[in-house]
Every structure is written in structure tokens, then in C-alpha cells.
Amino acid sequence: MIRLRQLAVCYWLQLKILLFSPFEGFLAVVFPLMFATAALLVYQVSGDPEAMLYAAIGAAAMGIWTSQTVSASTLVQRERWAGTLELVVAAPTRFSLVLLPITFAMATIGLYSVVATILWNWWLFDVRLEVENWPLFVLSILMATITIALFGFLLSVTAVRYRTSWALGAALEYPGWLLCGFVVPLDLLPDAVLPLSWILAPTWAVEGMRASAAGESPWLDLAICGLVGLGYAALAAWLGVRLIDSARRDATLALT
């Protein structure tokens, strides 16, 4: 019960901070609309309504991915710059339990981009999102949000020991659009990179969104998405303990 209260309080406080952050506001409000516009302008050339709908669904998830990869990977770095990382590491609460609710708060902000992108696509490109099964479509969006948050959790943990690892999130932003099948079908990708797509949970979540929109069953995609997300959480929790313990043991925990 105490752990749940700590997670809830940390989540709520971070969510309020993010809501008033100019950087997060710009990242969540402006970026998704820019990316969706660029993607749909490319597909508009073909004049294929099905292709436009395919891109519109993928563009709706792109905002969550962007807000998470960039923000979560710089999360620890921002604490380092503020001089508060030592306090976070030294706190009685496990380090991973401090980072986890913060990444979930970031993903919650990213949920706005889904609604904004859907409305933007409708108003600007007249692409109406026709969904056969709305409950499963919403569930797929929530699965995408949760698993992307867990992926951000994994990224943020690595930055506690390696200062330059924050750049990994920025480097993954645009390749992730392709590898997760947001705007390009996975069938068009080289076979050599498909395993990378399979270990990214958003790949399966977006497939679930498309299956739900088409009236097909998304359960297999969502089950795989959930398992991959749990793998992220387990790996991040293990790394969080190992990296900090290693740094303390070797007296190399240079945080500032």
C-alpha cells in the first residue's frame, strides 16, 4: 500500500509539473501535428484513401513515441543538471520506483497527441477515422501508451551511469517511426531489421490499433505487446539496481 501511494503521488506531482512545462507542452502539442502533417502529405500524393487511413492511425501513436523517447532519455540528465540526482539515488525508495511514475506521467501527456492528431487529420486532410471496434481500439492505444512508458523507463535507467546515453532516445525517435510501422508497412522493410521491429512493443500495439479499426481481433498483437513491455520493466528494474550498486562499489558514481 505504501509503494502504491508513493507511485501515485510521484505520478500526480510529475504530471502537474509536465502540464506547466513549456518544453513538454511544445513537444506534446506542436510536434505531433507537424509529424502527422508531414506523413499525410506524403501519402496524399497517392490519392489512396486506405493508405491515408493507414498513415493516420500510425501518426496518432507517433506523438506518444516522440514525447517518451526524447523526454525519458533526458530525465536523469535533467536531474543531474539540477543537482538533485544525488538525492534521488540516496532516497530510501528504490531508484526504479522513482523513475517509473515519471515516465508514465510523460506517456499520459503523450495521450493528448493521439486525440489531437486524429482531429487534426480530420480537419486538415478530411481523413475520418473509421473504427469497427472502439473499445478494443482504445485498449490498443492504452497498451501503446503503457509499453512506450516502460520503454522510456528502460532508457532513463541507463542514463544514471552513462551521461551520454541520453542521446540514445533522440537517436531512436525517427528510426522508431519506421521500425514500429507507424508510417511504413513492415513488409517494406529489409528482413534484416525486422527482428528490431519485433522487440519494440509499439509495433504490436499499432498493429492492434489497425486490427481493431478494421474489425479484426487484436488480442494476439496486444498479448505480445504486453509481454514485451513486461520485459522492458524487468530489465529496467534489474539494471537500475546493478548500475547503481556497481558505481557505489567502484566509487565511480559521478553524478554531477
XYZ file of C-alpha atoms in Angstrom:
256
model
C 0.000 0.000 0.000
C 2.851 2.406 0.832
C 4.513 1.660 -2.522
C 1.286 2.295 -4.408
C 0.798 5.593 -2.594
C 4.371 6.616 -3.425
C 3.862 5.754 -7.092
C 0.541 7.613 -7.216
C 1.886 10.752 -5.504
C 5.005 10.843 -7.658
C 2.920 10.338 -10.800
C 0.496 13.127 -9.902
C 3.221 15.614 -8.960
C 5.182 14.936 -12.138
C 2.044 15.197 -14.256
C 1.320 18.657 -12.839
C 4.907 19.728 -13.497
C 4.755 18.495 -17.087
C 1.435 20.257 -17.721
C 3.093 23.599 -16.963
C 6.407 22.865 -18.670
C 6.920 24.945 -21.852
C 9.226 22.301 -23.347
C 6.845 19.403 -22.702
C 3.922 21.498 -23.894
C 5.659 22.256 -27.176
C 6.739 18.630 -27.536
C 3.232 17.299 -26.886
C 1.178 19.946 -28.713
C 3.157 21.078 -31.742
C 5.405 18.161 -32.670
C 2.682 15.521 -33.189
C 0.755 17.808 -35.529
C 3.909 18.598 -37.511
C 4.774 14.932 -37.873
C 1.233 13.918 -38.809
C 1.069 16.663 -41.421
C 4.343 15.574 -42.999
C 3.303 11.905 -43.092
C -0.117 12.549 -44.595
C 1.222 14.990 -47.178
C 3.457 12.188 -48.442
C 0.599 9.683 -48.603
C -1.794 12.222 -50.097
C 0.151 12.108 -53.348
C -1.037 8.543 -53.983
C -4.690 9.519 -53.658
C -5.394 6.196 -51.903
C -7.914 6.591 -49.021
C -6.798 3.307 -47.414
C -3.174 4.456 -47.421
C -4.236 7.758 -45.847
C -6.115 5.897 -43.111
C -3.088 3.647 -42.532
C -0.841 6.685 -42.078
C -3.411 8.477 -39.923
C -3.568 5.620 -37.392
C 0.215 5.378 -37.247
C 0.580 9.134 -36.895
C -1.725 9.053 -33.866
C 0.818 6.902 -31.999
C 3.876 8.810 -33.195
C 3.307 11.590 -30.672
C 3.451 9.186 -27.712
C 6.674 7.674 -29.017
C 8.279 11.079 -29.560
C 7.305 12.534 -26.188
C 8.620 9.442 -24.445
C 11.908 8.717 -26.212
C 13.172 12.290 -26.076
C 11.915 13.201 -22.599
C 12.585 9.918 -20.789
C 16.117 9.591 -22.085
C 16.947 13.078 -20.751
C 15.070 12.586 -17.479
C 18.086 11.623 -15.366
C 20.255 14.159 -17.168
C 17.860 16.954 -16.158
C 18.041 15.775 -12.535
C 21.825 15.822 -12.853
C 21.804 19.379 -14.185
C 19.508 20.475 -11.358
C 21.789 18.901 -8.753
C 19.032 16.658 -7.390
C 20.154 13.300 -8.781
C 22.196 12.514 -5.674
C 19.077 12.960 -3.532
C 17.049 10.690 -5.787
C 19.672 7.941 -5.729
C 20.184 8.228 -1.950
C 16.454 8.199 -1.163
C 15.105 5.152 0.711
C 12.728 4.471 -2.183
C 14.210 2.255 -4.861
C 15.567 4.279 -7.772
C 13.436 2.463 -10.360
C 10.263 3.244 -8.403
C 11.103 6.942 -8.637
C 11.641 6.891 -12.394
C 8.690 4.659 -13.306
C 5.839 7.050 -12.377
C 7.675 9.926 -14.059
C 7.803 8.092 -17.388
C 4.123 7.197 -17.011
C 3.312 10.871 -16.461
C 5.187 11.668 -19.681
C 3.213 8.994 -21.528
C -0.033 10.445 -20.176
C 0.868 13.782 -21.742
C 1.500 11.874 -24.949
C -2.099 10.603 -24.904
C -3.195 14.117 -25.789
C -1.335 13.809 -29.059
C -3.492 10.835 -30.069
C -6.720 12.840 -29.804
C -5.149 15.977 -31.291
C -3.712 14.074 -34.247
C -6.992 12.314 -35.006
C -8.861 15.639 -35.011
C -6.094 17.349 -36.992
C -6.192 14.658 -39.672
C -9.948 15.057 -39.933
C -9.966 18.859 -40.141
C -6.937 19.341 -42.390
C -6.969 16.247 -44.614
C -10.581 15.089 -44.270
C -9.380 11.673 -43.110
C -12.152 10.322 -40.908
C -11.050 7.612 -38.523
C -13.480 4.768 -39.136
C -13.197 2.219 -36.334
C -15.195 -1.001 -36.223
C -14.428 -1.783 -32.581
C -13.878 1.309 -30.459
C -13.350 -0.449 -27.077
C -10.520 -2.573 -28.480
C -9.121 0.409 -30.368
C -8.946 2.435 -27.136
C -7.422 -0.566 -25.358
C -4.742 -0.757 -28.055
C -3.959 2.939 -27.551
C -3.634 2.395 -23.806
C -1.353 -0.585 -24.403
C 0.787 1.557 -26.689
C 0.961 4.248 -24.007
C 1.891 1.846 -21.209
C 4.528 -0.078 -23.147
C 6.106 3.075 -24.570
C 6.267 4.400 -20.993
C 8.052 1.197 -19.942
C 10.455 1.594 -22.848
C 11.124 5.153 -21.681
C 11.677 3.752 -18.195
C 14.370 1.479 -19.619
C 16.018 4.379 -21.447
C 16.006 6.608 -18.374
C 17.651 3.973 -16.158
C 20.698 3.651 -18.404
C 21.421 7.387 -18.117
C 22.222 7.217 -14.403
C 25.657 5.766 -15.090
C 26.400 6.793 -18.660
C 25.978 10.509 -19.200
C 25.830 10.401 -22.991
C 23.147 7.697 -23.058
C 20.506 10.449 -23.074
C 21.305 10.889 -26.772
C 20.039 7.373 -27.424
C 16.433 8.497 -27.084
C 16.832 11.277 -29.640
C 18.608 8.869 -31.981
C 15.741 6.371 -31.725
C 12.962 8.871 -32.406
C 12.873 8.856 -36.209
C 14.095 5.267 -36.805
C 11.361 4.174 -34.396
C 8.713 5.564 -36.742
C 9.914 3.145 -39.403
C 10.769 0.170 -37.208
C 7.422 0.282 -35.392
C 5.450 0.562 -38.619
C 3.905 3.907 -37.754
C 4.035 5.278 -41.292
C 5.578 2.488 -43.389
C 4.306 -1.127 -43.543
C 6.766 -3.577 -42.036
C 6.578 -5.675 -45.211
C 8.537 -2.949 -46.982
C 11.430 -3.063 -44.525
C 14.515 -5.247 -45.128
C 14.329 -8.659 -43.470
C 17.495 -7.878 -41.527
C 15.789 -5.160 -39.448
C 12.527 -6.983 -38.764
C 13.824 -8.528 -35.507
C 14.353 -4.975 -34.246
C 10.722 -4.231 -35.023
C 9.563 -7.319 -33.152
C 11.316 -6.347 -29.909
C 9.689 -2.897 -29.938
C 6.341 -3.104 -28.154
C 4.729 -0.199 -30.090
C 4.981 -2.326 -33.235
C 2.438 -4.741 -31.796
C 0.295 -2.013 -30.221
C -0.096 -0.178 -33.547
C -0.929 -3.460 -35.270
C -3.612 -3.899 -32.619
C -4.952 -0.419 -33.348
C -5.186 -1.174 -37.053
C -6.765 -4.567 -36.444
C -9.382 -3.016 -34.145
C -10.151 -0.314 -36.689
C -10.667 -2.967 -39.370
C -12.907 -5.099 -37.150
C -10.321 -7.869 -36.735
C -9.085 -9.432 -33.490
C -6.157 -7.561 -31.908
C -5.702 -9.917 -28.951
C -2.587 -11.705 -30.194
C -0.878 -8.399 -31.005
C -1.835 -6.949 -27.617
C -0.651 -10.061 -25.768
C 2.768 -9.873 -27.438
C 2.860 -6.135 -26.765
C 2.189 -6.739 -23.071
C 4.861 -9.430 -22.778
C 7.477 -7.236 -24.448
C 6.521 -4.347 -22.158
C 6.929 -6.545 -19.081
C 10.354 -7.492 -20.409
C 11.265 -3.789 -20.538
C 10.121 -3.321 -16.928
C 12.048 -6.350 -15.641
C 15.229 -5.370 -17.467
C 14.999 -1.743 -16.293
C 14.434 -2.773 -12.662
C 17.426 -5.127 -12.795
C 19.666 -2.571 -14.494
C 18.675 0.132 -12.025
C 19.998 -1.931 -9.121
C 23.069 -3.248 -10.929
C 24.264 0.089 -12.306
C 23.941 1.993 -9.038
C 25.440 -0.827 -6.930
C 28.338 -1.132 -9.362
C 29.012 2.592 -9.257
C 28.937 2.645 -5.458
C 31.174 -0.398 -5.156
C 33.763 1.007 -7.555
C 33.422 4.588 -6.238
C 32.627 5.831 -9.725
C 29.186 7.326 -9.148
C 29.995 10.719 -10.664
C 26.532 12.216 -10.796
C 27.242 15.910 -11.109
